[in-house]
Amino acid sequence: MKNLTLFFLAFVAFVACSKEQKTPFNYRGLAFTMPVAQFVDSMTARGFAIDSAASDSGRTVVFATSQEPIRVLAAFTGDKLQVIQESYLASSNDSTRMLWQQIRDGLEKELGAWPDCPILKDDHKIANFDTSDGFISVILENTYTPTLTVRYEPKKEKK
């Protein structure tokens, strides 16, 4: 009887541990499944302000903050987020290269996955991460002015 109880408890623990916990695709902890109004409120609570001059009230919202050199563009259709893109403002090509590497390494660690890097030149680098339900791309383009973008895009639902 004792062995049967131990076996049953071990089996329950095994089943509980083997179930994969699926978390929805998110942008820095904010799920893509949340309504746009809730996303905007969450970004505002994080210290971002809406740049109304750059936003299109029907399809995009651009956020900016004075604390960090970053702008965040959120594109949506109806009440559903489609794409979020971060654009970093840096002063030199060296600083964008270093920031690209930091972001890439951070995502690699967070996601536990190696990126696909189709381009790895000094002034043009791309790292693509394929998560279970979305894509994250880190893009560096240092041609004339330093540009670094990070793009979050959920995978399209299969019908």
mmCIF file of C-alpha atoms in Angstrom:
data_model
loop_
_atom_site.group_PDB
_atom_site.id
_atom_site.type_symbol
_atom_site.label_atom_id
_atom_site.label_comp_id
_atom_site.label_asym_id
_atom_site.label_seq_id
_atom_site.Cartn_x
_atom_site.Cartn_y
_atom_site.Cartn_z
ATOM 1 C CA MET A 1 0.000 0.000 0.000
ATOM 2 C CA LYS A 2 2.837 2.388 0.895
ATOM 3 C CA ASN A 3 4.600 1.617 -2.402
ATOM 4 C CA LEU A 4 1.397 2.240 -4.333
ATOM 5 C CA THR A 5 0.945 5.625 -2.625
ATOM 6 C CA LEU A 6 4.554 6.608 -3.334
ATOM 7 C CA PHE A 7 4.178 5.495 -6.951
ATOM 8 C CA PHE A 8 0.983 7.542 -7.301
ATOM 9 C CA LEU A 9 2.611 10.676 -5.809
ATOM 10 C CA ALA A 10 5.662 10.254 -8.032
ATOM 11 C CA PHE A 11 3.427 9.838 -11.083
ATOM 12 C CA VAL A 12 1.424 12.984 -10.220
ATOM 13 C CA ALA A 13 4.656 14.966 -9.723
ATOM 14 C CA PHE A 14 6.009 13.676 -13.051
ATOM 15 C CA VAL A 15 2.859 14.655 -14.940
ATOM 16 C CA ALA A 16 2.766 18.098 -13.301
ATOM 17 C CA CYS A 17 6.421 18.765 -14.157
ATOM 18 C CA SER A 18 6.181 17.444 -17.698
ATOM 19 C CA LYS A 19 3.360 19.768 -18.727
ATOM 20 C CA GLU A 20 4.811 22.659 -20.650
ATOM 21 C CA GLN A 21 3.737 26.000 -19.268
ATOM 22 C CA LYS A 22 2.891 28.082 -22.311
ATOM 23 C CA THR A 23 3.101 31.801 -21.764
ATOM 24 C CA PRO A 24 1.647 34.114 -24.386
ATOM 25 C CA PHE A 25 4.012 36.074 -26.626
ATOM 26 C CA ASN A 26 4.794 39.306 -24.854
ATOM 27 C CA TYR A 27 6.626 42.576 -25.115
ATOM 28 C CA ARG A 28 8.675 43.062 -21.950
ATOM 29 C CA GLY A 29 6.031 41.368 -19.854
ATOM 30 C CA LEU A 30 3.014 42.860 -21.642
ATOM 31 C CA ALA A 31 1.076 40.162 -23.515
ATOM 32 C CA PHE A 32 0.178 40.745 -27.151
ATOM 33 C CA THR A 33 -3.287 39.427 -26.318
ATOM 34 C CA MET A 34 -4.159 42.442 -24.143
ATOM 35 C CA PRO A 35 -6.433 45.136 -25.561
ATOM 36 C CA VAL A 36 -4.700 48.187 -27.032
ATOM 37 C CA ALA A 37 -6.140 50.557 -24.396
ATOM 38 C CA GLN A 38 -4.731 48.370 -21.621
ATOM 39 C CA PHE A 39 -1.350 48.220 -23.396
ATOM 40 C CA VAL A 40 -1.284 52.022 -23.711
ATOM 41 C CA ASP A 41 -2.153 52.385 -20.010
ATOM 42 C CA SER A 42 0.609 49.925 -19.072
ATOM 43 C CA MET A 43 3.201 51.766 -21.159
ATOM 44 C CA THR A 44 2.114 55.085 -19.645
ATOM 45 C CA ALA A 45 2.476 53.585 -16.160
ATOM 46 C CA ARG A 46 6.060 52.595 -17.096
ATOM 47 C CA GLY A 47 6.950 56.244 -17.742
ATOM 48 C CA PHE A 48 6.315 56.445 -21.493
ATOM 49 C CA ALA A 49 4.322 59.277 -23.018
ATOM 50 C CA ILE A 50 2.400 59.161 -26.288
ATOM 51 C CA ASP A 51 4.012 61.160 -29.063
ATOM 52 C CA SER A 52 0.798 62.391 -30.636
ATOM 53 C CA ALA A 53 2.584 64.057 -33.564
ATOM 54 C CA ALA A 54 4.058 60.713 -34.676
ATOM 55 C CA SER A 55 1.014 58.574 -33.854
ATOM 56 C CA ASP A 56 -1.831 57.646 -36.161
ATOM 57 C CA SER A 57 -4.921 57.332 -33.981
ATOM 58 C CA GLY A 58 -6.335 54.605 -36.187
ATOM 59 C CA ARG A 59 -3.387 52.223 -36.496
ATOM 60 C CA THR A 60 -0.237 53.205 -34.572
ATOM 61 C CA VAL A 61 0.821 54.668 -31.252
ATOM 62 C CA VAL A 62 4.357 55.993 -30.699
ATOM 63 C CA PHE A 63 5.747 56.189 -27.168
ATOM 64 C CA ALA A 64 8.766 58.133 -25.978
ATOM 65 C CA THR A 65 10.444 58.704 -22.642
ATOM 66 C CA SER A 66 13.008 61.207 -21.486
ATOM 67 C CA GLN A 67 14.699 58.635 -19.210
ATOM 68 C CA GLU A 68 15.883 56.365 -22.035
ATOM 69 C CA PRO A 69 16.963 57.008 -25.645
ATOM 70 C CA ILE A 70 14.184 54.845 -27.064
ATOM 71 C CA ARG A 71 10.966 55.223 -29.038
ATOM 72 C CA VAL A 72 8.388 52.439 -29.139
ATOM 73 C CA LEU A 73 5.939 52.100 -32.022
ATOM 74 C CA ALA A 74 2.904 49.858 -31.505
ATOM 75 C CA ALA A 75 0.865 48.989 -34.587
ATOM 76 C CA PHE A 76 -2.591 47.506 -34.211
ATOM 77 C CA THR A 77 -5.686 46.489 -36.113
ATOM 78 C CA GLY A 78 -8.939 47.098 -34.336
ATOM 79 C CA ASP A 79 -8.164 46.248 -30.715
ATOM 80 C CA LYS A 80 -5.385 43.726 -31.451
ATOM 81 C CA LEU A 81 -1.647 44.459 -31.336
ATOM 82 C CA GLN A 82 0.128 43.478 -34.561
ATOM 83 C CA VAL A 83 3.755 44.633 -34.209
ATOM 84 C CA ILE A 84 5.848 46.480 -31.655
ATOM 85 C CA GLN A 85 9.108 48.099 -32.708
ATOM 86 C CA GLU A 86 11.707 49.739 -30.489
ATOM 87 C CA SER A 87 14.011 52.299 -32.082
ATOM 88 C CA TYR A 88 17.114 53.255 -30.132
ATOM 89 C CA LEU A 89 18.694 56.661 -30.522
ATOM 90 C CA ALA A 90 22.464 56.426 -30.109
ATOM 91 C CA SER A 91 25.253 58.887 -30.664
ATOM 92 C CA SER A 92 27.823 56.700 -32.408
ATOM 93 C CA ASN A 93 28.228 53.533 -34.415
ATOM 94 C CA ASP A 94 30.285 51.977 -31.600
ATOM 95 C CA SER A 95 27.519 52.557 -29.054
ATOM 96 C CA THR A 96 24.906 50.933 -31.316
ATOM 97 C CA ARG A 97 27.181 47.933 -31.933
ATOM 98 C CA MET A 98 27.622 47.478 -28.187
ATOM 99 C CA LEU A 99 23.893 47.933 -27.515
ATOM 100 C CA TRP A 100 23.031 45.439 -30.294
ATOM 101 C CA GLN A 101 25.272 42.851 -28.639
ATOM 102 C CA GLN A 102 23.769 43.502 -25.184
ATOM 103 C CA ILE A 103 20.196 43.168 -26.448
ATOM 104 C CA ARG A 104 21.043 40.056 -28.475
ATOM 105 C CA ASP A 105 22.778 38.393 -25.513
ATOM 106 C CA GLY A 106 19.911 39.333 -23.185
ATOM 107 C CA LEU A 107 17.287 37.828 -25.498
ATOM 108 C CA GLU A 108 19.421 34.727 -26.007
ATOM 109 C CA LYS A 109 19.577 34.238 -22.241
ATOM 110 C CA GLU A 110 15.903 35.099 -21.636
ATOM 111 C CA LEU A 111 14.589 32.864 -24.416
ATOM 112 C CA GLY A 112 17.160 30.106 -23.998
ATOM 113 C CA ALA A 113 17.670 30.001 -27.767
ATOM 114 C CA TRP A 114 20.320 30.878 -30.321
ATOM 115 C CA PRO A 115 19.277 33.444 -32.915
ATOM 116 C CA ASP A 116 19.436 33.027 -36.662
ATOM 117 C CA CYS A 117 21.915 35.669 -37.829
ATOM 118 C CA PRO A 118 21.667 36.010 -41.625
ATOM 119 C CA ILE A 119 23.908 39.118 -41.591
ATOM 120 C CA LEU A 120 26.835 39.666 -39.202
ATOM 121 C CA LYS A 121 28.959 42.481 -40.604
ATOM 122 C CA ASP A 122 30.459 45.303 -38.539
ATOM 123 C CA ASP A 123 27.874 47.878 -39.585
ATOM 124 C CA HIS A 124 24.925 45.654 -40.469
ATOM 125 C CA LYS A 125 23.766 42.877 -38.164
ATOM 126 C CA ILE A 126 20.509 40.980 -37.836
ATOM 127 C CA ALA A 127 19.569 38.483 -35.138
ATOM 128 C CA ASN A 128 16.211 36.712 -35.547
ATOM 129 C CA PHE A 129 14.688 34.804 -32.632
ATOM 130 C CA ASP A 130 11.854 32.362 -33.363
ATOM 131 C CA THR A 131 9.811 31.815 -30.208
ATOM 132 C CA SER A 132 6.926 29.373 -29.925
ATOM 133 C CA ASP A 133 4.367 31.982 -30.939
ATOM 134 C CA GLY A 134 6.268 34.999 -32.241
ATOM 135 C CA PHE A 135 9.389 36.480 -33.790
ATOM 136 C CA ILE A 136 11.879 38.964 -32.355
ATOM 137 C CA SER A 137 14.393 40.671 -34.652
ATOM 138 C CA VAL A 138 17.326 42.798 -33.500
ATOM 139 C CA ILE A 139 18.547 44.910 -36.443
ATOM 140 C CA LEU A 140 21.615 47.136 -36.569
ATOM 141 C CA GLU A 141 22.216 49.388 -39.578
ATOM 142 C CA ASN A 142 25.134 51.789 -39.257
ATOM 143 C CA THR A 143 25.449 53.285 -42.704
ATOM 144 C CA TYR A 144 25.292 57.052 -42.207
ATOM 145 C CA THR A 145 23.513 57.415 -38.908
ATOM 146 C CA PRO A 146 23.411 54.803 -36.137
ATOM 147 C CA THR A 147 20.117 52.895 -36.159
ATOM 148 C CA LEU A 148 19.144 50.008 -33.937
ATOM 149 C CA THR A 149 15.663 48.500 -33.908
ATOM 150 C CA VAL A 150 14.068 45.583 -32.097
ATOM 151 C CA ARG A 151 10.877 44.221 -33.628
ATOM 152 C CA TYR A 152 8.335 41.978 -31.853
ATOM 153 C CA GLU A 153 5.800 40.263 -34.093
ATOM 154 C CA PRO A 154 3.430 37.433 -33.113
ATOM 155 C CA LYS A 155 2.987 34.488 -35.449
ATOM 156 C CA LYS A 156 -0.176 34.489 -37.508
ATOM 157 C CA GLU A 157 -2.904 32.192 -36.226
ATOM 158 C CA LYS A 158 -3.567 29.151 -38.391
ATOM 159 C CA LYS A 159 -7.168 28.741 -39.425
#
